[in-house]
Short mmCIF file of C-alpha atoms in Angstrom, two decimals:
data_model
loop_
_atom_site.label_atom_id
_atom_site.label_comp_id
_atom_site.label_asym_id
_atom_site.label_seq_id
_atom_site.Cartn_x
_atom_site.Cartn_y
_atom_site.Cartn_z
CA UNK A 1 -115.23 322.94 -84.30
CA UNK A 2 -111.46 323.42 -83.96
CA UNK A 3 -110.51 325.87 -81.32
CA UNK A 4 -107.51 328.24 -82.62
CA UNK A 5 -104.65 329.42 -80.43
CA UNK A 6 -101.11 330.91 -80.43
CA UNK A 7 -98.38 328.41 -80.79
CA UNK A 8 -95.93 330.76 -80.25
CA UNK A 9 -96.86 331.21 -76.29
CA UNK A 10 -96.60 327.83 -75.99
CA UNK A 11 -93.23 325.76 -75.17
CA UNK A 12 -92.67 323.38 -77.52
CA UNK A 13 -91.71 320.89 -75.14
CA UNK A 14 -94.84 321.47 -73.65
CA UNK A 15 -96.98 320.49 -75.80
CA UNK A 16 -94.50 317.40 -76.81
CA UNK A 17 -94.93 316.21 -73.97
CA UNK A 18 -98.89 316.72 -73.34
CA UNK A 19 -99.17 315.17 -76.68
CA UNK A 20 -97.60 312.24 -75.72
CA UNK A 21 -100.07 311.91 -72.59
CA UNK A 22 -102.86 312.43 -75.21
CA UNK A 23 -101.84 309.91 -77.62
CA UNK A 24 -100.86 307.14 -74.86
CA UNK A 25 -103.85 307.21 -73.49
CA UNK A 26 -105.79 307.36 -76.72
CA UNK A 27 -104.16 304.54 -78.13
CA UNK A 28 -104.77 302.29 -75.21
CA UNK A 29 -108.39 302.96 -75.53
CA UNK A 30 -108.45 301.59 -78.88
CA UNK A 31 -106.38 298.62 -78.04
CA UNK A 32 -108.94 297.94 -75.81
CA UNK A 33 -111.41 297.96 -78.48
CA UNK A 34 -109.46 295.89 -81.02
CA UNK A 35 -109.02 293.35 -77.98
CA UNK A 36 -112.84 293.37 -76.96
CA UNK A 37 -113.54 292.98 -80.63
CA UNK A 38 -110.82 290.01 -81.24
CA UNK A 39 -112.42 287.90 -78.45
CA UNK A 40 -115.75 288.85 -78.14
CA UNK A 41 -117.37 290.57 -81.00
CA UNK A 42 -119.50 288.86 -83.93
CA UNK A 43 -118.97 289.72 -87.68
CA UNK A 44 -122.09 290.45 -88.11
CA UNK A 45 -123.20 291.19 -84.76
CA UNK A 46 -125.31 293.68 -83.59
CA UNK A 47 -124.53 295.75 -80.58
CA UNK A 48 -124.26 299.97 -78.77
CA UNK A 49 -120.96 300.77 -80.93
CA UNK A 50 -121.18 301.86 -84.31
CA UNK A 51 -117.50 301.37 -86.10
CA UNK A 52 -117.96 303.51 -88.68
CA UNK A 53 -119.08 306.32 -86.60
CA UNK A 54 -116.11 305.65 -84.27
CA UNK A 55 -113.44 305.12 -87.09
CA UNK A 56 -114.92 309.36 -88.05
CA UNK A 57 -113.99 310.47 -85.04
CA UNK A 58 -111.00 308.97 -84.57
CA UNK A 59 -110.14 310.40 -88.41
CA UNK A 60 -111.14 313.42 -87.16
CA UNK A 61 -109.16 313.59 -84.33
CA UNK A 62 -105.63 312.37 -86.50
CA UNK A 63 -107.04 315.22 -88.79
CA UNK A 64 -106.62 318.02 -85.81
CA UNK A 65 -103.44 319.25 -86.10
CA UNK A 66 -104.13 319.71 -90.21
CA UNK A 67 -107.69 321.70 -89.07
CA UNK A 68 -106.28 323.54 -85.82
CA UNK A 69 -102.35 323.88 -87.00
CA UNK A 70 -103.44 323.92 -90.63
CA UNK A 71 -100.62 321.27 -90.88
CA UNK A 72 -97.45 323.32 -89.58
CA UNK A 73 -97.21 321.94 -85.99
CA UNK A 74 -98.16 318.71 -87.98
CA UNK A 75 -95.12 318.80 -90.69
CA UNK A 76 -92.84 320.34 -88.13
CA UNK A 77 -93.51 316.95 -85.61
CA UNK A 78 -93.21 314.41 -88.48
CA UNK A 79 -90.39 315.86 -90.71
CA UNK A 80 -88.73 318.57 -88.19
CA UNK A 81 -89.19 317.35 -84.86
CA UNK A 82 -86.84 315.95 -82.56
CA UNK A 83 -89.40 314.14 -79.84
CA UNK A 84 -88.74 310.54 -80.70
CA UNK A 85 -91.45 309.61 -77.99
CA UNK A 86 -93.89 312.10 -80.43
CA UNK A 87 -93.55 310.80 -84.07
CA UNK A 88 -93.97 307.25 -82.12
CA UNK A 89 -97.06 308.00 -80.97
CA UNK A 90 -98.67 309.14 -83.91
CA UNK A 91 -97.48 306.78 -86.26
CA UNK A 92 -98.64 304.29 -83.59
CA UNK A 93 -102.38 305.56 -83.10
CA UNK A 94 -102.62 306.00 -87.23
CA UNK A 95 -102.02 302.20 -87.36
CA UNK A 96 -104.16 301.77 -84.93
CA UNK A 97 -107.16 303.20 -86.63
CA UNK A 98 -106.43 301.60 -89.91
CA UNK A 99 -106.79 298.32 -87.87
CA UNK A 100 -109.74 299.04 -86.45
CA UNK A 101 -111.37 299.93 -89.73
CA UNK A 102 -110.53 297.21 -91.22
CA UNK A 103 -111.77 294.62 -88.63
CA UNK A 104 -115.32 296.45 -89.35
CA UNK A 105 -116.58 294.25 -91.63
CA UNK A 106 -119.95 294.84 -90.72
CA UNK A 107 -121.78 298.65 -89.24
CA UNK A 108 -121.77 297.07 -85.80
CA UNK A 109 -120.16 295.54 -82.85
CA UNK A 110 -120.84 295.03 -80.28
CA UNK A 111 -119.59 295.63 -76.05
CA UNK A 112 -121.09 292.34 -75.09
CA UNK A 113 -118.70 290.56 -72.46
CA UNK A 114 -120.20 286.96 -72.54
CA UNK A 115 -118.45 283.95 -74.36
CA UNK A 116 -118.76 284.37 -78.23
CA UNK A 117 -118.21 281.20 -80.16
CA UNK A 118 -118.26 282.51 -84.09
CA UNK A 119 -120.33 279.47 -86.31
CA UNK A 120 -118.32 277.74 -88.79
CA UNK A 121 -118.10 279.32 -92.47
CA UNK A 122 -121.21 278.27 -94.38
CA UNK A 123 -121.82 278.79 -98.06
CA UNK A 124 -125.56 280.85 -97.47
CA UNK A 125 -128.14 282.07 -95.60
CA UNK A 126 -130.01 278.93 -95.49
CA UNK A 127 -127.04 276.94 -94.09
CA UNK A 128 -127.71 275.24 -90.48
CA UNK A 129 -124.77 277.15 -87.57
CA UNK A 130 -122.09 274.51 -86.35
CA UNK A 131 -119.78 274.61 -84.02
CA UNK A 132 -116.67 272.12 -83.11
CA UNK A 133 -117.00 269.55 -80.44
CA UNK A 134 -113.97 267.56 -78.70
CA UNK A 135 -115.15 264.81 -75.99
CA UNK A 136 -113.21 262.18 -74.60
CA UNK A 137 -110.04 264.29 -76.34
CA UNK A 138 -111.04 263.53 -79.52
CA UNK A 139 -112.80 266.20 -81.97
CA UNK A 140 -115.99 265.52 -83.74
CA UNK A 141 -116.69 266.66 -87.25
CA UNK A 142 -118.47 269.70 -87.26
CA UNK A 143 -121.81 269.70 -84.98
CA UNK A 144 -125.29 271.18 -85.67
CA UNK A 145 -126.49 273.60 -82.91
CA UNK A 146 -129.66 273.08 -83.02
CA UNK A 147 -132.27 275.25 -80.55
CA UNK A 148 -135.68 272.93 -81.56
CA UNK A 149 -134.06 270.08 -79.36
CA UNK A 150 -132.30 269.77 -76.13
CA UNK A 151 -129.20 267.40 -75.43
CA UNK A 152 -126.16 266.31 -77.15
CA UNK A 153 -126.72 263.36 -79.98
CA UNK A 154 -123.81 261.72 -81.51
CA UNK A 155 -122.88 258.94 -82.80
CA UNK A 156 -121.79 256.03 -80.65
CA UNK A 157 -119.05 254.95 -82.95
CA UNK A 158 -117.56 258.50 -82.19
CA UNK A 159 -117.14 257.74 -78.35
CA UNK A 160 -114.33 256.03 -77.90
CA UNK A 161 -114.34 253.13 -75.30
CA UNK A 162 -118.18 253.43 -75.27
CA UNK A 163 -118.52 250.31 -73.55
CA UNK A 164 -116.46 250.63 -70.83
CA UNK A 165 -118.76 253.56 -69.51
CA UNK A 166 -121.71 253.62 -67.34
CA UNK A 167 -124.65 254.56 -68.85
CA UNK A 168 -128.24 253.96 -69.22
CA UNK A 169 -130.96 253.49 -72.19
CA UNK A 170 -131.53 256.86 -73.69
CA UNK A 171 -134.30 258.33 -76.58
CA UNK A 172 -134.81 261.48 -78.49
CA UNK A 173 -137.27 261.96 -80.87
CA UNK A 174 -137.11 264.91 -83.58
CA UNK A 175 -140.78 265.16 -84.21
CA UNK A 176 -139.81 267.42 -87.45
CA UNK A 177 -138.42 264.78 -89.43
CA UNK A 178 -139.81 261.61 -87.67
CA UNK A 179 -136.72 260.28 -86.40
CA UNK A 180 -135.99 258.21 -83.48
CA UNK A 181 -132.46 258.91 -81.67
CA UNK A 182 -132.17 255.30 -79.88
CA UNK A 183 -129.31 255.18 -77.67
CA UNK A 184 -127.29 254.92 -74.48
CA UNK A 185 -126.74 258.25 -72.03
CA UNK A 186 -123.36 258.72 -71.17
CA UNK A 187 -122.10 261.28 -68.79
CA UNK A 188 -119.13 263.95 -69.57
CA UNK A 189 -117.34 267.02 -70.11
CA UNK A 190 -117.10 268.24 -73.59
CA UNK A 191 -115.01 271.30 -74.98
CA UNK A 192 -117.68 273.47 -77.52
CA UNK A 193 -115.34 275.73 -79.58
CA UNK A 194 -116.12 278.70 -82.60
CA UNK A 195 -114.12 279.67 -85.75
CA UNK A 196 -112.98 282.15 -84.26
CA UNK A 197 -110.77 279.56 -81.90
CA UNK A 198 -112.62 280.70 -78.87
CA UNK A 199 -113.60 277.66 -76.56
CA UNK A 200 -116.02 276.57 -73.64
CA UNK A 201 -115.89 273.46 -71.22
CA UNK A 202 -119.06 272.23 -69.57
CA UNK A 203 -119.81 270.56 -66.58
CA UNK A 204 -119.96 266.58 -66.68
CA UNK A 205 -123.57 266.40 -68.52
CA UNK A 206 -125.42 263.58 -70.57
CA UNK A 207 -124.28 262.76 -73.82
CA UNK A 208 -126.85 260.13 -76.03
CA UNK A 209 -124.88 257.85 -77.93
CA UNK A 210 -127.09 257.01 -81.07
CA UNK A 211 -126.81 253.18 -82.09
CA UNK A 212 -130.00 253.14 -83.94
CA UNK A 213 -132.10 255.40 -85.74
CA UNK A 214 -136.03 254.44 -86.02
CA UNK A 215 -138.87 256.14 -87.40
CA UNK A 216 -142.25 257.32 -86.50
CA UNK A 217 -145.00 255.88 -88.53
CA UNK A 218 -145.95 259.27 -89.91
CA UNK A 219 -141.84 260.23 -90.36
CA UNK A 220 -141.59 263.06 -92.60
CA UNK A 221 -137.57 262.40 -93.33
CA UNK A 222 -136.03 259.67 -91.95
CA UNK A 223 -134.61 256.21 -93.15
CA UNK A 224 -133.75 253.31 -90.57
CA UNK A 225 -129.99 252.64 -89.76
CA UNK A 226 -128.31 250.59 -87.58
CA UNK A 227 -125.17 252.06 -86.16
CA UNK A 228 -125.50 255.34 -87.74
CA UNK A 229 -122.11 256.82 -88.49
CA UNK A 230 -123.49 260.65 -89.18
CA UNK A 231 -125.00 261.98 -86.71
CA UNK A 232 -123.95 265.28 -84.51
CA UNK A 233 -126.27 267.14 -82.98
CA UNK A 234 -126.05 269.64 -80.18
CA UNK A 235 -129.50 270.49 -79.06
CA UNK A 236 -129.66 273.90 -76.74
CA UNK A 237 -133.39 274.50 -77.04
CA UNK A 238 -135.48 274.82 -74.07
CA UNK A 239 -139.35 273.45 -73.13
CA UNK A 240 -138.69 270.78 -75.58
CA UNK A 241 -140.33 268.11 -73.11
CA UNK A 242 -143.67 267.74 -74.51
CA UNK A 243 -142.56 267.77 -77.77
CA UNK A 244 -141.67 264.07 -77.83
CA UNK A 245 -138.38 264.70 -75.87
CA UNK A 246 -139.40 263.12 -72.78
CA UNK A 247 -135.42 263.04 -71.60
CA UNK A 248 -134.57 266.74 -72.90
CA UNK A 249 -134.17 268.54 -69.94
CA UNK A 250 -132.08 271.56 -69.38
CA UNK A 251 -129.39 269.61 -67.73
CA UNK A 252 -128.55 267.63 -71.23
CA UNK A 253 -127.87 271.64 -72.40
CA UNK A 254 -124.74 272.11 -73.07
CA UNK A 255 -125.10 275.81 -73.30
CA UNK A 256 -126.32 275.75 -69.77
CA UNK A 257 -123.83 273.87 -67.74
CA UNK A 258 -120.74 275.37 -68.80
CA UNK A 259 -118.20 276.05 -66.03
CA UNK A 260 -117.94 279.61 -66.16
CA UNK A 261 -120.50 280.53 -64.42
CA UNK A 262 -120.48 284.65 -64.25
CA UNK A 263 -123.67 285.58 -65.85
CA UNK A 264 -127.41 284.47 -66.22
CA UNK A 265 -127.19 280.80 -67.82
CA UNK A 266 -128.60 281.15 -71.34
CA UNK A 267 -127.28 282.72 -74.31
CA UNK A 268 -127.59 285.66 -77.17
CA UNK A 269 -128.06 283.59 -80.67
CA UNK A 270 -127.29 285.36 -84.17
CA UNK A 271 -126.84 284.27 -87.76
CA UNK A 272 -123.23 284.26 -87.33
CA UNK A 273 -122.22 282.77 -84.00
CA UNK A 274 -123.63 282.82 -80.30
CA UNK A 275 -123.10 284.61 -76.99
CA UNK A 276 -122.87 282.70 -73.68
CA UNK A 277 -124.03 283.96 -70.66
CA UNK A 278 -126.85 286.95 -69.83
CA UNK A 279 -126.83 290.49 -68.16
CA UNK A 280 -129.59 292.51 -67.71
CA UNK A 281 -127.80 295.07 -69.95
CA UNK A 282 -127.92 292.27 -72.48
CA UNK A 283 -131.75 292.52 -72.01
CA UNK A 284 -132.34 295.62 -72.30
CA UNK A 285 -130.25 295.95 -75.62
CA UNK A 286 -132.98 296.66 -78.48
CA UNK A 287 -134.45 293.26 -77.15
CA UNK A 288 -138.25 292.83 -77.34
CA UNK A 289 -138.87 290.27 -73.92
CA UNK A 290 -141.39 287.89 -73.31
CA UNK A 291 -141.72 286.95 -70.07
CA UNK A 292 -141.82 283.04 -69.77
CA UNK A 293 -144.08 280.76 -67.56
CA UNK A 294 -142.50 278.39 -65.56
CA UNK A 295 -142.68 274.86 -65.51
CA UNK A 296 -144.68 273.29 -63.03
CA UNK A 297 -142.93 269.48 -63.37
CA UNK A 298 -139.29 270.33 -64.25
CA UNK A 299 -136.87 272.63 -62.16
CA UNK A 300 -135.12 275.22 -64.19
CA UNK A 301 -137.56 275.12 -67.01
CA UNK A 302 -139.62 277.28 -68.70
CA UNK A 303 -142.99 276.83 -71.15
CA UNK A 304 -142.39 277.80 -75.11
CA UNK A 305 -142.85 281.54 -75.69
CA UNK A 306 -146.43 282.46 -77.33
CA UNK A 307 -147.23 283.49 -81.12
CA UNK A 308 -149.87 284.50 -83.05
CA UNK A 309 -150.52 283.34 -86.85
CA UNK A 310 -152.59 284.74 -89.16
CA UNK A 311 -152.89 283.49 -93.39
CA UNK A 312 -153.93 286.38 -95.22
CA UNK A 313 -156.61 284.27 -96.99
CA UNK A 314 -158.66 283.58 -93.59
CA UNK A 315 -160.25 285.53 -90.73
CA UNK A 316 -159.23 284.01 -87.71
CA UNK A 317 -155.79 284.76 -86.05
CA UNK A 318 -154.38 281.45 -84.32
CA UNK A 319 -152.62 281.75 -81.22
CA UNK A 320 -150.21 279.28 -79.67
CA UNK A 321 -146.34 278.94 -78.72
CA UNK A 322 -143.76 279.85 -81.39
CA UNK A 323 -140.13 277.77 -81.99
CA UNK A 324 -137.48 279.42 -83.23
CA UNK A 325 -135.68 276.20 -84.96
CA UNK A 326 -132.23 276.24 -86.00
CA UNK A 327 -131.84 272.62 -86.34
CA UNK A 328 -134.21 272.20 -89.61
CA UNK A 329 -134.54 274.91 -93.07
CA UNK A 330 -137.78 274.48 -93.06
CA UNK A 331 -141.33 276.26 -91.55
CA UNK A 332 -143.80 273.98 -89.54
CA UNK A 333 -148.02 275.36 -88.90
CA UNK A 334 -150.64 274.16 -86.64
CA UNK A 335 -153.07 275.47 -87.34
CA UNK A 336 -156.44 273.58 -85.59
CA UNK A 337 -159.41 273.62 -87.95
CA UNK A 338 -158.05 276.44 -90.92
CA UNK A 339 -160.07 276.42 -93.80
CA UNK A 340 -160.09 278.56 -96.56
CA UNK A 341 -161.52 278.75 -100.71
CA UNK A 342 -158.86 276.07 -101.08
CA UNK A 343 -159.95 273.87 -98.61
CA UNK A 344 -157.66 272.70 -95.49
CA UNK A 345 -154.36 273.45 -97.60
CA UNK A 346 -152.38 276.85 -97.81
CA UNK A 347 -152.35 278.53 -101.63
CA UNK A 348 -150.16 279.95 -103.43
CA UNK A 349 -149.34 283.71 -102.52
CA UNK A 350 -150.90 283.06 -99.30
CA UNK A 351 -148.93 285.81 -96.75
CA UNK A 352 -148.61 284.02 -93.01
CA UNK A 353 -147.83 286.53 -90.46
CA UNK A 354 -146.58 286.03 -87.52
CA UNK A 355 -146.70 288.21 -84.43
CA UNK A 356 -144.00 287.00 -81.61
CA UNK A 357 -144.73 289.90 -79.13
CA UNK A 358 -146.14 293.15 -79.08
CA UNK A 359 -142.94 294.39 -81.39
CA UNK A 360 -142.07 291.79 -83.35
CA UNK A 361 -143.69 290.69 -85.84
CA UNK A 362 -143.02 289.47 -89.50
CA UNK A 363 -144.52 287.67 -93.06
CA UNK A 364 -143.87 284.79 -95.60
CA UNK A 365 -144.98 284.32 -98.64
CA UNK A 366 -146.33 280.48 -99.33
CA UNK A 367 -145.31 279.22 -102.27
CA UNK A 368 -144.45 283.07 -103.55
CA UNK A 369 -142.21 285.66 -103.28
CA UNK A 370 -138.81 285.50 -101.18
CA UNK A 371 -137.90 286.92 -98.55
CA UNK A 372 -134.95 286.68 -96.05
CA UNK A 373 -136.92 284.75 -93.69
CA UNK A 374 -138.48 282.45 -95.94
CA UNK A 375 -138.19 278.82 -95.25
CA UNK A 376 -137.09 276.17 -98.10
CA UNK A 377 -140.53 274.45 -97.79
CA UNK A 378 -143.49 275.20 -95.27
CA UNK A 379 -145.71 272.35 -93.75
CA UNK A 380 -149.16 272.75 -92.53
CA UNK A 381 -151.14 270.76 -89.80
CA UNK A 382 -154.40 271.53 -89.29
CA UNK A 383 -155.07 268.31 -86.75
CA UNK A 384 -153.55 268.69 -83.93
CA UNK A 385 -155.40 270.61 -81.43
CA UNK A 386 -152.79 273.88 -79.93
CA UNK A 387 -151.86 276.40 -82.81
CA UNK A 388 -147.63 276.68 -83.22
CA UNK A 389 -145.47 277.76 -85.59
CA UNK A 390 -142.31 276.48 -86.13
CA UNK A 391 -140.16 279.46 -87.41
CA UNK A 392 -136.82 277.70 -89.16
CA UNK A 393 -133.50 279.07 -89.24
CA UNK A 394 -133.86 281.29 -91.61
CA UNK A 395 -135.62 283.55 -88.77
CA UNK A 396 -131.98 284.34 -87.98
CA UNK A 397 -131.48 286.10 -91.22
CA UNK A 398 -133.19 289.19 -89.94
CA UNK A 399 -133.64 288.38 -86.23
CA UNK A 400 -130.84 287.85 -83.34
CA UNK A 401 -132.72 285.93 -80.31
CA UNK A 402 -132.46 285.82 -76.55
CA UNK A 403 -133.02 283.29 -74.14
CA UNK A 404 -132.13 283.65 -70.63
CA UNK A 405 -132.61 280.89 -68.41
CA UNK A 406 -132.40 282.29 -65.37
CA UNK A 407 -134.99 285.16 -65.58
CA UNK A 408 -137.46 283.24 -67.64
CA UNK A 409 -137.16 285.97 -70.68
CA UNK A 410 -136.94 285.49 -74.03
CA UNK A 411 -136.23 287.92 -76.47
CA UNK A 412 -136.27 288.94 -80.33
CA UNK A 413 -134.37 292.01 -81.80
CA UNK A 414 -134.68 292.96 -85.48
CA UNK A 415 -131.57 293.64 -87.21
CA UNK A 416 -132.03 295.28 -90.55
#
């Protein structure tokens, strides 16, 4: 409501000049914002500040003069006038607003003050995030980062002078395709950097150079090469140990052993680009936490969080550890002893639902109907003897996820 008052009492100069207080310190505010917003904030992102809410009321408060003044005091200052310092100001704090409208491409942003490194531009939704990696000064083609594995995998053809380093025999196995990283670890720095030409340095941390790639004898997708010339992975996944990953502990993380060093280790992960570095106001942001257990044979690490999967097409609910997998498009089920009319196979239609903590929960269609979530393909096991559920990015497409290392918490937060 606009509060109406005589002009006439009031000295002109007067209000020029309280005006001018108003505006300054108005305007700085929202510089502030654009700034936070330029360095920090996602496109896409999810966060306390809604823009469009905030672009009203800023339109609202460029529209008081016209609602108070009905648009006298407001003609008079931009046409009649003679406080330069006035006309400034307002002209200044209109632009001001139309930048910050504009920059809203999505409803959102957020006030987060970690590290954002924006993903690269991908053509969809089913699209695995990269980043851009430099190491030994040279930059690397674009890198996968990739939360089902821990450690940095690269070609050794991309490290220059590789033999001239110390190092030591090094293995990775990505159990989801069946391929064997087979390697030398070398140790160093690397620069991690977004497209939004924000960049991180980590601590000196191992780096396996991949001469050879093998196969398991069961490999879902793999080929053997010798000297492969492709291959850039940065894995920042955690509890990845027993998985066939032996070597992956958390300090091969990059996202862990970066040199700034002001917040909980571990990071905020969304479709469009990732946060480094945890608060507890981070936490408590719309975040539904599962407390992790601890490892009992590796410092600093923590057990997978649980889930609970249930096909629409049998009785019993399976529950186990869930991965949320950006490193592959596709959905992976254990499922110990399932059976249903179709025998030990999933059917078409059949809905799997998966519940990730008392919040959180969410379906796919086998085989059927689409959804943002949906996988490309989804592979059941029904022999191996702990239920899981291997989410896929696509998870991302309606869910931003937490993980910070510190606390032992992981976290999922819906975003439609």
């Amino acid at each position: 409501m606009c509060v109406s008052f005589n002009l006439k009492c009031i000295s002109t100069d007067i209000i020029c000049k309280v005006l001018i207080v108003w505006l300054f310190l108005l305007k700085i505010k929202i510089l502030i914002n654009l700034l936070q917003r330029h360095y920090n904030i996602i496109t896409g992102g999810r966060g306390d500040v809604n823009v469009y809410v905030l672009s009203r009321i800023l339109t609202c408060v460029l529209l008081l003069p016209l609602c108070c003044w009905r648009g006298e005091m407001l003609k008079k200052i931009i046409f009649e006038s003679k406080c330069v310092y006035l006309k400034t100001s307002l002209f200044f704090l209109l632009t001001m607003w139309v930048q910050l409208v504009n920059s809203a491409s999505s409803d959102y942003v957020s006030e987060y003050n970690g590290t954002y490194l924006k993903f690269l531009a991908s053509e969809g939704d089913n699209d695995l995030p990269r980043l851009k990696m430099t190491i030994f000064n040279k930059q690397l083609p674009s890198i996968v980062v990739d939360t089902g594995s821990t450690g940095i995998v690269i070609s050794a053809n991309a490290i220059p002078s590789l033999n001239d380093l110390p190092s030591k025999p090094g293995k990775i196995i990505y159990n989801s395709s069946g391929r064997i990283m087979l390697g030398v670890w070398v140790e160093t720095p690397v620069i991690i950097s977004g497209d939004n030409g924000v960049s991180i340095s980590t601590k000196s941390l191992p780096i396996l150079a991949v001469s050879e790639i093998a196969c398991l004898e069961n490999a879902r997708d793999c080929t053997p090469q010798k000297k492969p010339r492709d291959v850039y992975m940065m894995g920042v996944g955690f509890a990845r140990e027993n998985s066939m990953q032996k070597q992956s502990t958390p300090d091969t993380n990059p996202f862990l052993n970066t040199r700034e060093n002001n917040y909980h280790k571990g990071y905020i992960m969304t479709r469009h680009g990732v946060y480094l570095g945890i608060t507890d106001k981070d936490v408590s942001r719309n975040f539904s936490i599962v407390n992790l257990i601890p490892s009992k044979d590796i410092v600093g690490e923590w057990k997978a969080p649980s889930a609970c999967i249930k096909v629409s097409t049998n009785i019993s609910e399976f529950c186990g550890s869930a991965l949320v997998d950006t490193g592959v498009k596709d959905m992976f089920l254990t499922l110990p002893g399932y059976f249903s009319d179709s025998g030990e196979q999933l059917s078409p239609g059949d809905e799997i639902t998966i519940k990730l903590s008392s919040e959180i929960q969410y379906t796919v269609v086998y085989d059927g109907e689409k959804n943002a979530t949906s996988p490309a393909r989804i592979f059941l096991n029904t022999k191996r003897a702990t239920p899981f559920v291997n989410t896929g990015v696509n998870f991302l497409n309606d869910f931003d996820i937490l993980y910070d290392a510190d606390a032992g918490l992981f976290g999922y937060r819906y975003i439609k």
